[in-house]
Coordinates of C-alpha atoms in Angstrom, one line a residue:
Chain L
M1163 CA 29.8 -3.3 48.0
V1164 CA 28.4 -6.6 46.8
H1165 CA 26.5 -9.1 49.1
V1166 CA 25.1 -12.5 48.2
N1167 CA 23.5 -13.5 51.5
G1168 CA 20.3 -11.4 51.2
D1169 CA 20.5 -9.9 54.7
N1170 CA 22.0 -6.6 53.7
K1171 CA 19.7 -3.8 54.7
S1172 CA 21.5 -1.0 52.9
D1173 CA 20.1 1.0 50.1
S1174 CA 22.0 -0.9 47.4
L1175 CA 21.4 0.1 43.8
I1176 CA 20.3 -3.4 42.9
Q1177 CA 18.6 -5.7 45.4
V1178 CA 17.7 -9.2 44.4
R1179 CA 15.6 -11.3 46.9
S1180 CA 14.6 -15.0 46.9
L1181 CA 14.8 -15.1 43.1
F1182 CA 13.7 -18.2 41.3
K1183 CA 13.4 -18.7 37.6
T1184 CA 12.0 -22.0 36.2
Y1185 CA 11.6 -22.8 32.5
T1186 CA 9.0 -25.3 31.4
R1187 CA 9.5 -27.5 28.4
G1188 CA 6.7 -29.9 27.8
N1189 CA 6.3 -31.7 31.1
E1190 CA 9.8 -30.9 32.2
S1191 CA 10.6 -28.0 34.6
I1192 CA 14.1 -26.6 34.6
E1193 CA 15.0 -24.5 37.6
V1194 CA 17.6 -22.1 36.3
L1195 CA 17.9 -19.8 39.3
K1196 CA 17.3 -21.0 42.9
N1197 CA 16.6 -18.7 45.7
L1198 CA 19.1 -16.2 44.6
N1199 CA 20.0 -13.1 46.7
L1200 CA 22.2 -10.2 45.7
D1201 CA 23.0 -6.6 46.6
I1202 CA 25.1 -4.4 44.4
D1203 CA 26.0 -0.9 45.2
R1204 CA 26.3 2.0 42.8
G1205 CA 29.7 2.2 41.1
E1206 CA 30.5 -1.5 41.3
F1207 CA 31.9 -3.5 38.5
V1208 CA 30.7 -7.1 39.0
A1209 CA 31.6 -10.1 36.9
F1210 CA 29.5 -13.2 36.8
M1211 CA 31.3 -16.4 35.9
G1212 CA 30.2 -20.0 35.7
P1213 CA 29.7 -22.9 33.3
S1214 CA 27.2 -22.8 30.5
G1215 CA 23.7 -23.2 31.6
S1216 CA 24.4 -22.0 35.1
G1217 CA 22.0 -19.1 34.8
K1218 CA 24.3 -16.1 34.3
T1219 CA 22.5 -14.7 31.3
T1220 CA 19.1 -15.5 32.8
L1221 CA 20.1 -13.4 35.9
L1222 CA 21.3 -10.6 33.7
N1223 CA 18.0 -10.7 31.7
L1224 CA 16.0 -10.6 34.9
I1225 CA 17.9 -7.7 36.4
G1226 CA 17.6 -5.9 33.0
G1227 CA 13.9 -6.3 32.9
L1228 CA 14.1 -8.5 29.7
D1229 CA 12.4 -11.4 31.4
L1230 CA 10.2 -12.0 34.4
P1231 CA 11.2 -14.2 37.4
T1232 CA 9.1 -17.1 38.5
S1233 CA 9.2 -15.7 42.0
G1234 CA 11.2 -13.3 44.1
S1235 CA 11.8 -9.6 43.7
I1236 CA 14.3 -7.3 42.0
V1237 CA 14.6 -3.7 43.2
V1238 CA 16.7 -1.3 41.1
D1239 CA 17.2 2.2 42.3
N1240 CA 14.1 1.8 44.5
D1241 CA 12.0 0.6 41.6
E1242 CA 10.5 -2.9 42.1
I1243 CA 10.8 -4.1 38.6
T1244 CA 9.3 -7.5 39.1
G1245 CA 6.0 -5.7 39.7
I1246 CA 6.2 -3.7 36.4
S1247 CA 5.0 -5.2 33.2
G1248 CA 4.4 -4.3 29.6
S1249 CA 5.1 -0.8 28.3
K1250 CA 6.1 0.5 31.7
L1251 CA 8.8 -2.0 31.9
T1252 CA 10.0 -1.1 28.4
D1253 CA 10.1 2.6 29.5
W1254 CA 12.0 1.7 32.6
R1255 CA 14.5 -0.3 30.7
A1256 CA 15.1 2.6 28.2
R1257 CA 15.8 5.0 31.1
H1258 CA 17.8 2.8 33.4
V1259 CA 19.6 0.0 31.5
G1260 CA 22.3 0.0 28.9
F1261 CA 22.9 -3.4 27.2
I1262 CA 26.1 -4.6 25.7
F1263 CA 26.1 -8.0 23.9
Q1264 CA 28.8 -10.4 22.8
L1265 CA 27.9 -10.0 19.1
Y1266 CA 27.5 -6.2 19.3
N1267 CA 24.1 -6.4 17.7
L1268 CA 24.3 -3.2 15.8
I1269 CA 21.7 -2.5 13.1
P1270 CA 23.6 -3.1 9.9
V1271 CA 21.8 -0.5 7.8
L1272 CA 22.5 2.3 10.3
T1273 CA 25.8 4.1 10.7
A1274 CA 27.7 4.1 14.0
F1275 CA 26.2 7.6 14.7
Q1276 CA 22.7 6.3 13.9
N1277 CA 23.1 3.2 16.0
V1278 CA 24.1 5.2 18.9
E1279 CA 21.3 7.7 18.3
L1280 CA 18.7 4.9 18.3
P1281 CA 17.8 4.9 22.0
L1282 CA 17.6 8.7 22.0
L1283 CA 14.7 8.5 19.5
L1284 CA 12.6 7.4 22.4
T1285 CA 13.4 10.5 24.3
G1286 CA 12.1 14.0 23.9
L1287 CA 15.5 15.4 22.9
S1288 CA 15.8 17.7 19.9
K1289 CA 17.9 16.7 16.9
A1290 CA 20.7 19.0 18.0
Q1291 CA 20.6 17.6 21.6
R1292 CA 20.7 14.1 20.3
R1293 CA 23.7 15.0 18.1
D1294 CA 25.5 16.4 21.1
H1295 CA 24.8 13.3 23.2
V1296 CA 25.8 10.9 20.4
E1297 CA 29.1 12.8 19.7
A1298 CA 29.9 12.8 23.4
A1299 CA 29.3 9.0 23.7
L1300 CA 31.3 8.3 20.6
S1301 CA 34.0 10.5 21.9
I1302 CA 34.2 8.6 25.2
V1303 CA 34.7 5.3 23.3
G1304 CA 37.2 6.9 20.9
L1305 CA 35.1 6.6 17.7
E1306 CA 34.4 10.2 16.8
D1307 CA 36.2 9.7 13.5
R1308 CA 34.2 6.6 12.6
M1309 CA 30.7 7.9 13.3
H1310 CA 29.6 7.8 9.7
H1311 CA 30.8 4.3 9.1
F1312 CA 28.5 1.4 8.8
P1313 CA 29.1 -1.6 11.1
R1314 CA 30.5 -3.6 8.2
Q1315 CA 33.1 -0.9 7.8
L1316 CA 34.3 -1.3 11.4
S1317 CA 36.5 -3.9 13.1
G1318 CA 35.0 -6.1 15.8
G1319 CA 36.5 -3.9 18.6
Q1320 CA 35.1 -0.8 17.0
E1321 CA 31.7 -2.4 16.6
Q1322 CA 31.8 -3.3 20.3
R1323 CA 32.8 0.3 21.2
T1324 CA 29.9 1.5 19.2
A1325 CA 27.7 -0.8 21.1
I1326 CA 29.1 0.6 24.3
A1327 CA 28.5 4.1 23.1
R1328 CA 24.9 3.1 22.3
A1329 CA 24.6 1.7 25.8
I1330 CA 25.8 4.8 27.6
V1331 CA 24.3 7.5 25.4
S1332 CA 21.1 7.8 27.4
D1333 CA 23.1 7.8 30.6
P1334 CA 21.5 4.7 32.1
T1335 CA 21.7 3.8 35.8
F1336 CA 23.7 0.6 35.1
L1337 CA 25.1 -1.4 32.3
L1338 CA 24.6 -5.1 31.6
C1339 CA 27.3 -6.8 29.5
D1340 CA 26.8 -10.3 28.2
E1341 CA 30.2 -11.6 27.3
P1342 CA 31.3 -8.3 25.8
T1343 CA 34.7 -9.6 24.8
G1344 CA 33.6 -13.1 23.8
D1345 CA 33.9 -12.4 20.1
L1346 CA 37.1 -10.3 20.1
D1347 CA 40.8 -10.9 19.9
R1348 CA 42.9 -10.3 23.0
T1349 CA 44.0 -6.8 22.1
S1350 CA 40.5 -5.6 21.2
A1351 CA 39.1 -7.4 24.3
N1352 CA 41.6 -5.5 26.5
E1353 CA 40.6 -2.2 24.9
I1354 CA 37.0 -2.9 25.7
L1355 CA 37.7 -4.0 29.2
E1356 CA 39.8 -0.8 29.8
L1357 CA 36.9 1.2 28.4
L1358 CA 34.4 -0.5 30.8
S1359 CA 36.8 0.1 33.7
R1360 CA 37.0 3.8 32.7
L1361 CA 33.2 4.0 32.7
V1362 CA 33.2 2.8 36.3
E1363 CA 36.1 4.9 37.5
D1364 CA 35.5 8.1 35.6
F1365 CA 31.7 8.1 35.3
N1366 CA 30.7 6.0 38.3
K1367 CA 28.8 3.6 36.2
T1368 CA 27.6 0.3 37.7
I1369 CA 28.4 -2.6 35.5
L1370 CA 27.3 -6.2 35.6
M1371 CA 29.2 -8.4 33.3
V1372 CA 28.8 -12.1 32.3
T1373 CA 32.0 -13.6 31.1
H1374 CA 33.8 -16.9 30.7
D1375 CA 37.1 -15.1 30.4
P1376 CA 39.2 -14.8 33.6
A1377 CA 41.1 -12.0 32.0
A1378 CA 37.9 -10.1 31.7
A1379 CA 36.7 -11.0 35.2
C1380 CA 40.0 -9.7 36.7
Q1381 CA 39.0 -6.2 35.5
A1382 CA 35.9 -6.3 37.7
H1383 CA 35.9 -5.3 41.4
I1384 CA 34.4 -8.6 42.3
T1385 CA 33.6 -11.9 40.6
L1386 CA 30.5 -13.9 41.5
H1387 CA 30.3 -17.6 40.6
L1388 CA 27.0 -19.2 39.5
E1389 CA 26.7 -22.9 39.5
K1390 CA 23.4 -24.7 38.8
G1391 CA 21.4 -21.5 39.6
V1392 CA 23.1 -20.8 42.9
L1393 CA 25.5 -18.0 43.7
I1394 CA 28.2 -20.0 45.5
E1395 CA 31.0 -17.6 46.2
S1396 CA 32.4 -14.2 45.6
S1397 CA 36.0 -13.4 45.0
K1398 CA 38.3 -11.1 43.3
V1399 CA 40.0 -12.6 40.3
V1400 CA 43.6 -11.5 40.2
C1401 CA 44.9 -10.4 36.9
E1402 CA 48.0 -12.3 35.8
Chain O
M191 CA 17.4 10.3 12.0
N192 CA 13.8 10.1 13.0
A193 CA 11.1 7.4 13.1
V194 CA 10.3 7.8 9.4
S195 CA 13.9 7.6 8.3
L196 CA 14.4 4.7 10.6
I197 CA 11.7 2.8 8.6
L198 CA 13.1 3.9 5.3
M199 CA 16.6 2.7 6.3
N200 CA 15.2 -0.8 6.2
F201 CA 14.9 -0.4 2.4
R202 CA 18.7 -0.5 2.2
R203 CA 18.7 -4.2 2.9
K204 CA 17.8 -7.0 0.5
R205 CA 17.2 -4.4 -2.2
I206 CA 16.6 -6.9 -5.0
R207 CA 13.9 -8.6 -3.0
K208 CA 12.3 -5.3 -2.1
I209 CA 12.5 -4.1 -5.7
L210 CA 10.9 -7.3 -6.9
T211 CA 8.1 -7.0 -4.4
V212 CA 7.5 -3.4 -5.4
C213 CA 7.5 -4.6 -9.1
S214 CA 4.9 -7.4 -8.3
F215 CA 2.7 -4.7 -6.8
A216 CA 3.3 -2.5 -9.7
V217 CA 2.4 -5.2 -12.2
A218 CA -0.7 -6.2 -10.3
L219 CA -1.9 -2.6 -9.9
F220 CA -1.2 -1.9 -13.6
L221 CA -3.4 -4.9 -14.4
F222 CA -6.0 -3.6 -12.0
G223 CA -5.9 -0.2 -13.8
I224 CA -6.4 -1.9 -17.1
L225 CA -9.3 -4.1 -15.8
A226 CA -10.8 -1.0 -14.2
I227 CA -10.6 0.8 -17.6
I228 CA -12.3 -2.1 -19.4
Y229 CA -14.9 -2.3 -16.6
D230 CA -15.7 1.4 -17.0
A231 CA -15.7 1.1 -20.8
F232 CA -18.6 -1.4 -20.4
Y233 CA -20.4 -0.2 -17.3
L234 CA -19.9 3.5 -17.1
P235 CA -22.3 4.1 -19.9
I236 CA -24.9 2.4 -17.7
E237 CA -24.1 4.7 -14.7
I238 CA -24.1 7.9 -16.7
A239 CA -27.1 7.1 -18.9
G240 CA -29.9 9.6 -18.5
A241 CA -32.6 8.7 -16.1
D242 CA -35.0 11.0 -17.9
R243 CA -34.4 9.3 -21.4
L244 CA -36.3 6.3 -22.7
V245 CA -35.3 4.1 -25.6
V246 CA -38.1 2.8 -27.8
Q247 CA -37.0 -0.2 -30.0
N248 CA -38.7 -2.9 -32.0
K249 CA -39.9 -5.7 -29.7
I250 CA -38.3 -8.4 -32.0
S251 CA -34.8 -7.0 -32.0
L252 CA -32.8 -3.8 -32.0
I253 CA -31.9 -4.4 -35.7
M254 CA -35.6 -4.3 -36.7
P255 CA -36.8 -0.8 -37.5
L256 CA -39.8 1.2 -36.3
P257 CA -42.1 3.3 -38.5
Y258 CA -41.3 7.0 -38.8
S259 CA -45.0 7.6 -38.2
Y260 CA -44.6 6.6 -34.5
R261 CA -42.9 9.9 -33.9
G262 CA -46.1 11.9 -34.0
K263 CA -47.9 9.4 -31.8
L264 CA -45.1 9.4 -29.2
K265 CA -45.3 13.2 -29.0
Q266 CA -48.9 13.0 -28.0
I267 CA -48.3 11.0 -24.9
D268 CA -48.6 13.1 -21.7
G269 CA -45.3 13.5 -20.0
I270 CA -43.1 13.2 -23.1
D271 CA -41.6 16.6 -24.0
L272 CA -39.1 15.6 -26.7
V273 CA -38.9 12.7 -29.2
S274 CA -35.8 12.0 -31.3
Y275 CA -34.6 9.1 -33.3
G276 CA -31.5 7.5 -34.8
S277 CA -30.4 4.6 -36.8
W278 CA -27.3 2.5 -36.9
F279 CA -25.3 2.9 -40.1
G280 CA -22.4 0.4 -39.9
G281 CA -20.0 1.9 -42.4
V282 CA -16.3 1.2 -42.8
Y283 CA -13.7 3.9 -42.9
Q284 CA -10.7 2.9 -45.0
D285 CA -10.3 -0.5 -43.3
E286 CA -12.7 -2.8 -41.4
R287 CA -10.5 -2.6 -38.3
N288 CA -11.3 1.1 -38.0
F289 CA -14.5 0.6 -36.0
F290 CA -16.5 3.5 -34.7
V291 CA -20.2 4.1 -34.0
Q292 CA -22.1 5.9 -36.8
F293 CA -25.6 7.1 -36.2
A294 CA -28.0 8.8 -38.7
V295 CA -29.6 11.3 -36.4
D296 CA -32.6 13.8 -36.4
T297 CA -31.0 17.2 -36.7
E298 CA -34.0 18.9 -35.2
T299 CA -33.9 17.2 -31.8
W300 CA -30.7 15.3 -31.3
N301 CA -28.7 18.3 -29.9
D302 CA -31.5 18.9 -27.3
M303 CA -31.8 15.2 -26.4
F304 CA -28.1 14.9 -25.6
P305 CA -27.0 18.0 -23.8
E306 CA -24.0 16.2 -22.3
F307 CA -22.3 16.7 -25.7
I308 CA -21.0 20.2 -26.4
I309 CA -21.0 21.4 -29.9
P310 CA -20.3 25.0 -30.9
P311 CA -23.6 26.5 -32.3
E312 CA -22.0 27.7 -35.5
Q313 CA -20.7 24.1 -36.2
W314 CA -24.1 22.6 -35.5
K315 CA -25.7 25.2 -37.8
A316 CA -23.2 24.3 -40.5
F317 CA -24.0 20.6 -40.0
V318 CA -27.7 21.2 -40.3
E319 CA -27.3 23.2 -43.5
D320 CA -25.2 20.6 -45.3
R321 CA -27.2 17.4 -46.2
Q322 CA -23.9 15.5 -46.4
G323 CA -22.6 17.1 -43.2
C324 CA -21.4 15.1 -40.3
I325 CA -20.2 15.7 -36.7
A326 CA -17.5 13.6 -35.0
G327 CA -16.5 13.4 -31.4
Q328 CA -13.1 14.7 -30.2
N329 CA -11.7 11.3 -29.6
L330 CA -12.5 10.2 -33.2
V331 CA -11.1 13.3 -34.7
E332 CA -7.9 12.8 -32.8
R333 CA -7.7 9.2 -33.7
Y334 CA -7.9 9.8 -37.5
G335 CA -6.4 13.3 -37.6
W336 CA -9.5 14.8 -39.1
K337 CA -10.2 18.5 -39.3
I338 CA -13.3 20.5 -40.0
G339 CA -14.0 20.6 -43.7
D340 CA -12.5 17.2 -44.4
R341 CA -14.3 14.9 -46.8
I342 CA -14.8 11.6 -45.1
P343 CA -15.9 8.5 -47.2
L344 CA -17.6 5.5 -45.5
K345 CA -18.2 2.3 -47.3
G346 CA -21.8 1.1 -46.4
T347 CA -22.2 -2.5 -45.2
I348 CA -25.9 -2.3 -44.5
H349 CA -26.7 0.6 -46.9
Q350 CA -24.5 -0.3 -49.9
G351 CA -22.2 2.1 -51.7
I352 CA -19.7 4.7 -50.9
W353 CA -21.1 7.5 -48.7
E354 CA -19.3 10.8 -48.5
F355 CA -19.6 13.2 -45.6
N356 CA -18.2 16.7 -44.9
L357 CA -17.0 17.2 -41.4
R358 CA -18.8 20.2 -40.1
G359 CA -18.3 20.0 -36.4
V360 CA -16.6 18.3 -33.5
F361 CA -18.3 17.6 -30.2
Q362 CA -16.8 17.3 -26.7
G363 CA -18.2 15.5 -23.7
K364 CA -19.0 17.4 -20.5
R365 CA -17.6 14.4 -18.5
A366 CA -14.5 12.4 -19.2
S367 CA -16.7 9.4 -19.3
D368 CA -18.8 10.7 -22.2
D369 CA -18.2 8.8 -25.4
T370 CA -16.7 11.1 -27.9
S371 CA -15.8 8.5 -30.5
Q372 CA -19.2 8.7 -32.2
F373 CA -20.0 9.9 -35.7
W374 CA -23.3 11.5 -36.5
F375 CA -24.8 12.5 -39.9
Q376 CA -28.2 13.6 -41.0
Y377 CA -31.0 11.1 -41.0
K378 CA -32.4 12.9 -44.1
Y379 CA -29.3 11.9 -46.0
L380 CA -29.8 8.2 -45.2
D381 CA -33.5 8.4 -45.9
E382 CA -32.9 10.0 -49.3
K383 CA -30.0 7.7 -50.5
S384 CA -31.1 4.3 -49.1
D385 CA -34.3 2.5 -49.9
L386 CA -33.7 0.2 -46.9
M387 CA -34.8 2.6 -44.2
R388 CA -37.2 4.9 -46.1
G389 CA -40.0 5.7 -43.8
Y390 CA -38.4 3.9 -40.9
V391 CA -36.0 4.7 -38.1
G392 CA -33.8 2.4 -36.0
W393 CA -35.1 3.4 -32.6
Y394 CA -36.6 6.4 -30.8
Y395 CA -35.3 8.4 -27.9
V396 CA -38.0 9.9 -25.7
H397 CA -37.3 12.5 -23.0
V398 CA -39.7 12.5 -20.1
S399 CA -40.4 15.6 -18.0
D400 CA -40.7 13.6 -14.8
P401 CA -38.2 10.7 -14.4
G402 CA -40.4 9.3 -11.7
R403 CA -43.0 8.5 -14.3
A404 CA -40.6 6.7 -16.7
E405 CA -41.9 3.3 -16.0
A406 CA -45.6 4.3 -16.5
I407 CA -44.8 6.1 -19.7
S408 CA -42.8 3.1 -20.9
D409 CA -45.8 0.9 -20.4
E410 CA -48.1 3.4 -22.1
I411 CA -45.9 3.5 -25.1
D412 CA -45.7 -0.3 -25.4
D413 CA -49.4 -0.6 -24.9
M414 CA -50.0 1.9 -27.6
F415 CA -48.2 -0.2 -30.2
A416 CA -49.2 -3.6 -28.9
N417 CA -50.7 -5.9 -31.5
S418 CA -49.3 -3.8 -34.3
P419 CA -46.9 -5.1 -37.0
Y420 CA -44.2 -3.1 -35.1
E421 CA -44.6 -3.7 -31.4
T422 CA -42.2 -1.9 -29.2
V423 CA -40.1 -2.5 -26.1
T424 CA -39.5 0.7 -24.1
E425 CA -36.8 1.0 -21.4
T426 CA -34.9 3.7 -19.6
E427 CA -31.7 4.4 -21.3
K428 CA -29.9 2.9 -18.3
A429 CA -31.8 -0.4 -18.6
W430 CA -31.4 -0.4 -22.3
T431 CA -27.6 0.2 -22.1
A432 CA -27.3 -2.6 -19.5
A433 CA -29.2 -5.0 -21.7
F434 CA -27.0 -4.1 -24.6
I435 CA -23.9 -4.8 -22.6
R436 CA -25.2 -8.1 -21.3
Q437 CA -25.0 -9.3 -24.8
F438 CA -21.2 -9.5 -24.4
G439 CA -21.6 -11.9 -21.5
N440 CA -21.0 -11.3 -17.8
I441 CA -18.0 -9.0 -18.1
K442 CA -18.2 -8.1 -14.5
V443 CA -17.7 -11.6 -13.2
L444 CA -14.8 -12.2 -15.7
L445 CA -13.0 -9.0 -14.7
M446 CA -13.5 -9.6 -11.0
S447 CA -12.3 -13.2 -11.2
V448 CA -9.1 -12.1 -12.9
G449 CA -8.6 -9.3 -10.5
G450 CA -9.4 -11.5 -7.5
V451 CA -6.8 -14.1 -8.6
V452 CA -4.2 -11.4 -9.2
F453 CA -4.7 -9.8 -5.8
F454 CA -4.8 -13.0 -3.9
T455 CA -1.5 -14.1 -5.6
L456 CA -0.1 -10.7 -4.7
L457 CA -1.1 -11.1 -1.1
L458 CA 0.7 -14.4 -0.9
I459 CA 3.9 -13.0 -2.5
T460 CA 4.0 -9.9 -0.4
G461 CA 2.9 -11.7 2.8
S462 CA 5.7 -14.3 2.4
N463 CA 8.2 -11.6 1.6
M464 CA 7.3 -9.6 4.6
A465 CA 7.3 -12.6 6.8
M466 CA 10.8 -13.6 5.5
S467 CA 12.1 -10.1 5.9
I468 CA 10.9 -9.8 9.5
R469 CA 12.1 -13.3 10.4
E470 CA 15.6 -12.4 9.2
R471 CA 15.5 -9.3 11.5
T472 CA 14.2 -11.1 14.6
G473 CA 17.4 -10.4 16.4
E474 CA 17.4 -6.7 15.5
I475 CA 13.8 -6.4 16.6
G476 CA 14.9 -8.0 19.9
I477 CA 17.7 -5.5 20.2
M478 CA 15.3 -2.6 19.5
K479 CA 12.9 -3.9 22.1
T480 CA 15.8 -4.2 24.5
L481 CA 16.7 -0.5 23.9
G482 CA 13.1 0.5 24.8
F483 CA 11.2 0.3 21.6
G484 CA 7.7 -0.9 22.7
G485 CA 5.6 -3.6 21.0
K486 CA 3.2 -1.1 19.5
R487 CA 6.1 1.0 18.0
I488 CA 7.5 -2.2 16.4
L489 CA 4.1 -3.1 15.1
F490 CA 3.7 0.3 13.6
M491 CA 7.2 0.2 12.0
V492 CA 6.6 -3.2 10.4
L493 CA 3.2 -2.2 9.1
A494 CA 4.6 1.1 7.8
E495 CA 7.3 -0.8 5.9
S496 CA 4.7 -3.1 4.3
L497 CA 2.5 -0.1 3.5
I498 CA 5.4 1.8 1.9
I499 CA 6.1 -1.2 -0.4
A500 CA 2.4 -1.5 -1.3
L501 CA 1.9 2.2 -2.0
A502 CA 5.2 2.6 -3.9
G503 CA 4.3 -0.5 -6.1
G504 CA 0.7 0.5 -6.4
G505 CA 1.5 4.0 -7.3
I506 CA 3.9 3.0 -10.0
G507 CA 1.4 0.5 -11.4
L508 CA -1.4 2.9 -11.5
F509 CA 0.8 5.6 -13.0
M510 CA 1.8 3.2 -15.7
A511 CA -1.9 2.3 -16.3
K512 CA -2.8 6.0 -16.5
L513 CA 0.0 6.6 -19.1
F514 CA -1.3 3.6 -21.0
A515 CA -4.8 4.9 -20.9
M516 CA -3.7 8.3 -22.2
Q517 CA -2.5 6.6 -25.4
G518 CA -6.1 5.9 -26.2
D519 CA -8.2 2.8 -26.9
P520 CA -5.8 0.1 -28.3
T521 CA -8.7 -2.0 -29.6
G522 CA -9.4 0.3 -32.5
G523 CA -12.8 1.6 -31.2
F524 CA -14.2 -1.4 -29.3
L525 CA -13.7 0.5 -26.0
P526 CA -14.6 4.0 -26.9
V527 CA -14.5 5.3 -23.3
F528 CA -10.9 4.3 -22.4
Y529 CA -9.6 6.2 -19.4
L530 CA -8.5 5.6 -15.8
S531 CA -10.8 7.6 -13.5
S532 CA -9.6 9.3 -10.3
R533 CA -12.1 7.1 -8.5
N534 CA -10.4 4.0 -9.8
I535 CA -7.0 5.4 -9.0
L536 CA -8.2 5.9 -5.4
L537 CA -9.7 2.5 -5.4
G538 CA -6.4 1.0 -6.6
L539 CA -4.5 2.8 -3.9
S540 CA -7.0 1.6 -1.3
I541 CA -6.5 -2.0 -2.5
S542 CA -2.8 -1.5 -2.2
V543 CA -3.1 -0.2 1.3
L544 CA -5.4 -3.1 2.2
I545 CA -3.0 -5.7 0.8
G546 CA -0.1 -4.0 2.4
L547 CA -1.8 -4.1 5.7
A548 CA -3.0 -7.7 5.2
A549 CA 0.6 -8.8 4.2
G550 CA 2.2 -7.0 7.1
I551 CA -0.2 -7.6 9.9
I552 CA 0.9 -11.2 10.8
P553 CA 4.7 -10.4 10.9
A554 CA 3.9 -7.1 12.6
V555 CA 1.9 -8.8 15.4
Q556 CA 4.5 -11.5 15.7
S557 CA 7.1 -8.8 16.1
M558 CA 5.0 -7.0 18.6
R559 CA 4.6 -10.2 20.7
L560 CA 8.1 -11.4 20.3
R561 CA 9.8 -12.0 23.7
I562 CA 13.1 -10.3 23.9
V563 CA 14.9 -13.3 25.4
D564 CA 13.6 -15.5 22.5
A565 CA 14.7 -12.9 19.9
L566 CA 18.2 -12.6 21.4
R567 CA 18.7 -16.3 21.4
R568 CA 18.3 -16.2 17.6
V569 CA 21.0 -13.6 17.1

């Protein structure tokens, strides 16, 4: 279930309370998120839509521990992440969050295998264990035959699938996707969205996705609209 | 893949720039190696000069002689246990460019005065028994391809005429820094053949039993010959060598100035390359931080990359300098001790590390402090 009114008392995976984020440029303060409340249960696939500058990516960054709120709290899996800082937050992020970006953001000098292996270098896994995890992740995204290719040797869709494999290889608590299909053609975008849906259905992953694309949003269980820093409604976008 | 290979992977990108940076390090450290060799050629003799040996020379100038009769007087001074003497010859071997030091030496005492030079006893004996005998250092023998028994003619410039010598021995140095490019022959031969130095010597070497009394003995010697036609100046061999080298000017300042400019330039080149390299990878660094790579780990990776470039370039440059030094003195004898010491190789590598760290520290700290959201905006 997903709630945006902040009065939910359940043990939701993600609980956002009275969240504010204000950026300051010179003398000017820009309030990006205003008193935002949100509860998301495990296994949900949530899409965030809204115009540019509405605060979608900022919300994602805050939930993912990439940025700190001006005020308010974010609790993920019973961890109050707004109270964590520095290296502990980095460790928390490595354990709990998988990130998928619009531009894939693979390291160009590493093969698909090595890109996926990257987060595992921070774990205590042996080389053999890492190999098993990487192969399993690449197999889930259907790239086991491309594992030794460099990003430049892959199509956009394949690059994004590699990025998804990298995001899931350490079995994070939830995935954050920032316009994962924004740089792909329709066919590749549909493949990625199907893959994300499968991660939710087959592996009970929780996914929060920012998108401008209604076709992408329709794959989600629910779509939340952000406008001027406020979550104004929730609905299910129907696929055409 | 591991942390080290992850760092090494970065060398796959912008290869030409990385190769050029390594080359600039190599050239600079090659130059450092050459400067260090030249520095040692001038200053190592001061360092290794015997603390228990004094040099007694004419107070007017080194080129002015001292009477042979001083030998007996010096021997009588309390604390002096050995007196030897020598004289500059200044001959030319085949061509004036073939410069090497030639000393007429006292065969009775020279070998004991300079124990740092190793000469097989039978060769020394053969030298002593042959009035036209001579002994040459290993470096000199190798330079001209001489072998024992060869007849070596020198054209005298101070002592006129053609002087012929028989090579009776070859000496080695106990240390790599010992000058084995010298040529010694019997003082008696010079005394017999030339009127110029008859009854005189160039200078005296005095060995003192207690180096702690060297200064007092020096004063005693100079006092003894004060107000005579041949007044003396006595110094430790170290001070004497230093004074001799000062005649060439302040080599140390010259070498250090050149070295300083080179390394400062290198720091600018490497620093700007590292900064450029890291700025281009801001997005990637943001991604790595997103994945859980902490600031300190990123700092270490950037510094390690800078250090690898520095050590690779520095190592190549020093290796080239070592190879160059192994070819021998290219000046035809002006720098008789021409080698790159282990100490200077270590110093060169240390300088490389320091420059690598200095060049990498700013981009490394910037990477460490980089906020993920700022980095991701630049992707």
